Amino acid sequence: MFSTLEEINQENITFIENADGVHDIDWDSIPIELAEHNTVQPFIWGTVARLVISGGKYVIKWGSKVFKIAPKSKVTNALSSFKTATYKTGSHSFKLTKTDMKHMLERHHPKYWNGTVKKSQTFYNPNLSVTEVKNIAMTIAKDNSKTLAKKGTNSTFQVEGSVGGVKYVLGIT
């Protein structure tokens, strides 16, 4: 099952080595947005999308566009004709279900965002359609077919890939 698909952009992020020798994000290196009526928030997706507080609530700013929490019906309607996509590699079948797509859209697509806020929040380009998000996930799966075949369907892991010059991380559960 494909559980997540996130855009990643590391151009403006500095990494530091923590006490365990693991590279971690230096959160102080991430540029911040200062707006007249908004609380200071870190840039979350390169220099394009920002999670900010406006009127006491989180919103997504994408250039000059502002995206508020979407009603649940919006993602339900967008997925009304969605059919499960399956990718087979080796002896394993990986499925991208309607539930998976719902999670990806509500968590990462500005038009379908459910208001979930985490320290490491990523967003898709709001111009991506549901079909395009599905195709990106399937492309990343195909590009990582050897890893998927090796790790199989009984583990949780992530794979990375690039589609159209944008880097993504695909979570597998």
Coordinates of C-alpha atoms in Angstrom, one line a residue, residues 14-161:
T14 CA 21.0 23.0 6.0
F15 CA 21.7 19.6 7.5
I16 CA 23.6 19.1 10.7
E17 CA 25.0 15.9 12.3
N18 CA 23.3 15.1 15.7
A19 CA 24.9 13.4 18.7
D20 CA 24.1 10.0 17.1
G21 CA 25.9 10.9 13.9
V22 CA 22.6 11.1 12.0
H23 CA 22.1 14.0 9.6
D24 CA 19.1 16.1 10.7
I25 CA 17.5 19.3 9.4
D26 CA 18.9 22.5 11.0
W27 CA 15.5 24.1 11.6
D28 CA 17.2 27.5 12.2
S29 CA 18.5 27.5 8.6
I30 CA 15.1 27.4 7.1
P31 CA 14.0 30.9 5.8
I32 CA 11.0 32.4 7.5
E33 CA 8.1 34.5 6.3
L34 CA 7.3 37.8 7.9
A35 CA 3.8 39.2 7.1
E36 CA 2.0 42.1 8.6
H37 CA -0.8 40.1 10.2
N38 CA 0.7 36.6 10.3
T39 CA 2.8 34.8 12.9
V40 CA 6.3 34.0 11.8
Q41 CA 6.4 30.4 10.3
P42 CA 9.1 28.5 8.5
F43 CA 9.0 27.9 4.8
I44 CA 7.8 24.4 4.3
W45 CA 8.2 23.8 0.6
G46 CA 11.2 25.5 -0.8
T47 CA 10.4 29.1 -1.5
V48 CA 7.0 28.5 -3.0
A49 CA 4.5 27.2 -0.4
R50 CA 4.3 28.5 3.2
L51 CA 2.2 27.4 6.1
V52 CA 1.2 30.6 7.9
I53 CA -1.3 31.7 10.6
S54 CA -3.9 34.1 9.3
G55 CA -6.8 35.1 11.6
G56 CA -5.7 32.6 14.2
K57 CA -5.9 29.6 11.8
Y58 CA -3.3 27.9 9.6
V59 CA -3.5 28.5 5.9
I60 CA -1.3 27.6 3.0
K61 CA 0.2 30.4 0.9
W62 CA 1.2 29.5 -2.6
G63 CA 2.6 32.6 -4.2
S64 CA -0.3 35.0 -4.0
K65 CA -2.9 32.3 -3.5
V66 CA -4.2 31.3 0.0
F67 CA -5.7 27.9 0.6
K68 CA -7.8 27.3 3.7
I69 CA -8.9 24.0 5.2
A70 CA -11.0 22.2 2.6
P71 CA -14.4 20.7 3.4
K72 CA -14.3 16.9 3.6
S73 CA -16.8 16.7 0.7
K74 CA -14.2 18.2 -1.6
V75 CA -11.8 15.3 -1.4
T76 CA -14.7 12.8 -1.4
N77 CA -16.1 14.3 -4.6
A78 CA -12.6 14.4 -6.2
L79 CA -12.2 10.7 -5.5
S80 CA -15.7 9.6 -6.4
S81 CA -14.5 7.7 -9.5
F82 CA -11.0 6.8 -8.3
K83 CA -10.0 3.2 -9.0
T84 CA -7.3 1.4 -7.1
A85 CA -4.0 1.4 -9.0
T86 CA -1.8 -1.7 -8.7
Y87 CA 2.0 -2.0 -9.3
K88 CA 3.5 -5.5 -9.5
T89 CA 7.2 -6.2 -9.1
G90 CA 8.8 -9.5 -8.4
S91 CA 6.2 -11.6 -6.4
H92 CA 4.7 -8.5 -4.8
S93 CA 1.7 -6.3 -5.6
F94 CA 1.5 -2.8 -4.3
K95 CA -1.8 -1.0 -4.3
L96 CA -2.7 2.7 -4.3
T97 CA -6.2 2.7 -2.9
K98 CA -8.8 5.4 -2.5
T99 CA -7.9 5.6 1.2
D100 CA -4.2 6.1 0.3
M101 CA -5.1 8.9 -2.2
K102 CA -7.4 10.5 0.4
H103 CA -4.6 10.7 2.9
M104 CA -2.1 12.1 0.3
L105 CA -4.6 14.7 -0.9
E106 CA -5.8 15.8 2.6
R107 CA -2.3 15.9 4.0
H108 CA -0.3 17.4 1.1
H109 CA -2.6 19.0 -1.6
P110 CA -3.5 22.6 -0.9
K111 CA -6.9 22.2 -2.6
Y112 CA -7.9 19.2 -0.4
W113 CA -5.9 20.0 2.8
N114 CA -7.6 19.0 6.0
G115 CA -5.7 21.4 8.2
T116 CA -3.2 18.8 9.5
V117 CA -0.1 20.6 10.7
K118 CA 3.2 18.9 11.5
K119 CA 6.7 20.2 12.0
S120 CA 7.8 18.8 8.6
Q121 CA 4.8 19.6 6.4
T122 CA 5.1 19.3 2.6
F123 CA 2.7 20.3 -0.1
Y124 CA 2.2 19.5 -3.8
N125 CA 1.9 22.1 -6.4
P126 CA -1.9 23.0 -6.2
N127 CA -2.2 22.7 -10.0
L128 CA -1.7 18.9 -9.8
S129 CA -4.8 16.9 -10.5
V130 CA -5.7 13.7 -8.7
T131 CA -4.7 11.7 -11.7
E132 CA -1.3 13.5 -11.8
V133 CA -0.7 12.7 -8.1
K134 CA -1.6 9.0 -8.8
N135 CA 0.7 8.9 -11.8
I136 CA 3.6 10.5 -9.9
A137 CA 3.2 7.8 -7.2
M138 CA 3.2 5.0 -9.8
T139 CA 6.2 6.5 -11.5
I140 CA 8.2 6.6 -8.3
A141 CA 7.2 3.0 -7.6
K142 CA 8.3 1.9 -11.1
D143 CA 11.6 3.8 -10.8
N144 CA 12.2 1.9 -7.5
S145 CA 11.0 -1.5 -8.6
K146 CA 14.1 -3.3 -7.5
T147 CA 13.8 -1.9 -4.0
L148 CA 10.1 -2.7 -3.8
A149 CA 10.7 -6.2 -5.0
K150 CA 13.5 -6.7 -2.5
K151 CA 11.6 -5.2 0.6
G152 CA 8.3 -6.6 -0.3
T153 CA 4.9 -5.9 1.2
N154 CA 5.6 -6.9 4.8
S155 CA 7.7 -3.8 5.7
T156 CA 7.3 -0.1 5.9
F157 CA 9.8 2.0 4.1
Q158 CA 10.3 5.1 1.8
V159 CA 11.6 5.5 -1.7
E160 CA 12.6 8.6 -3.5
G161 CA 12.4 9.8 -7.1

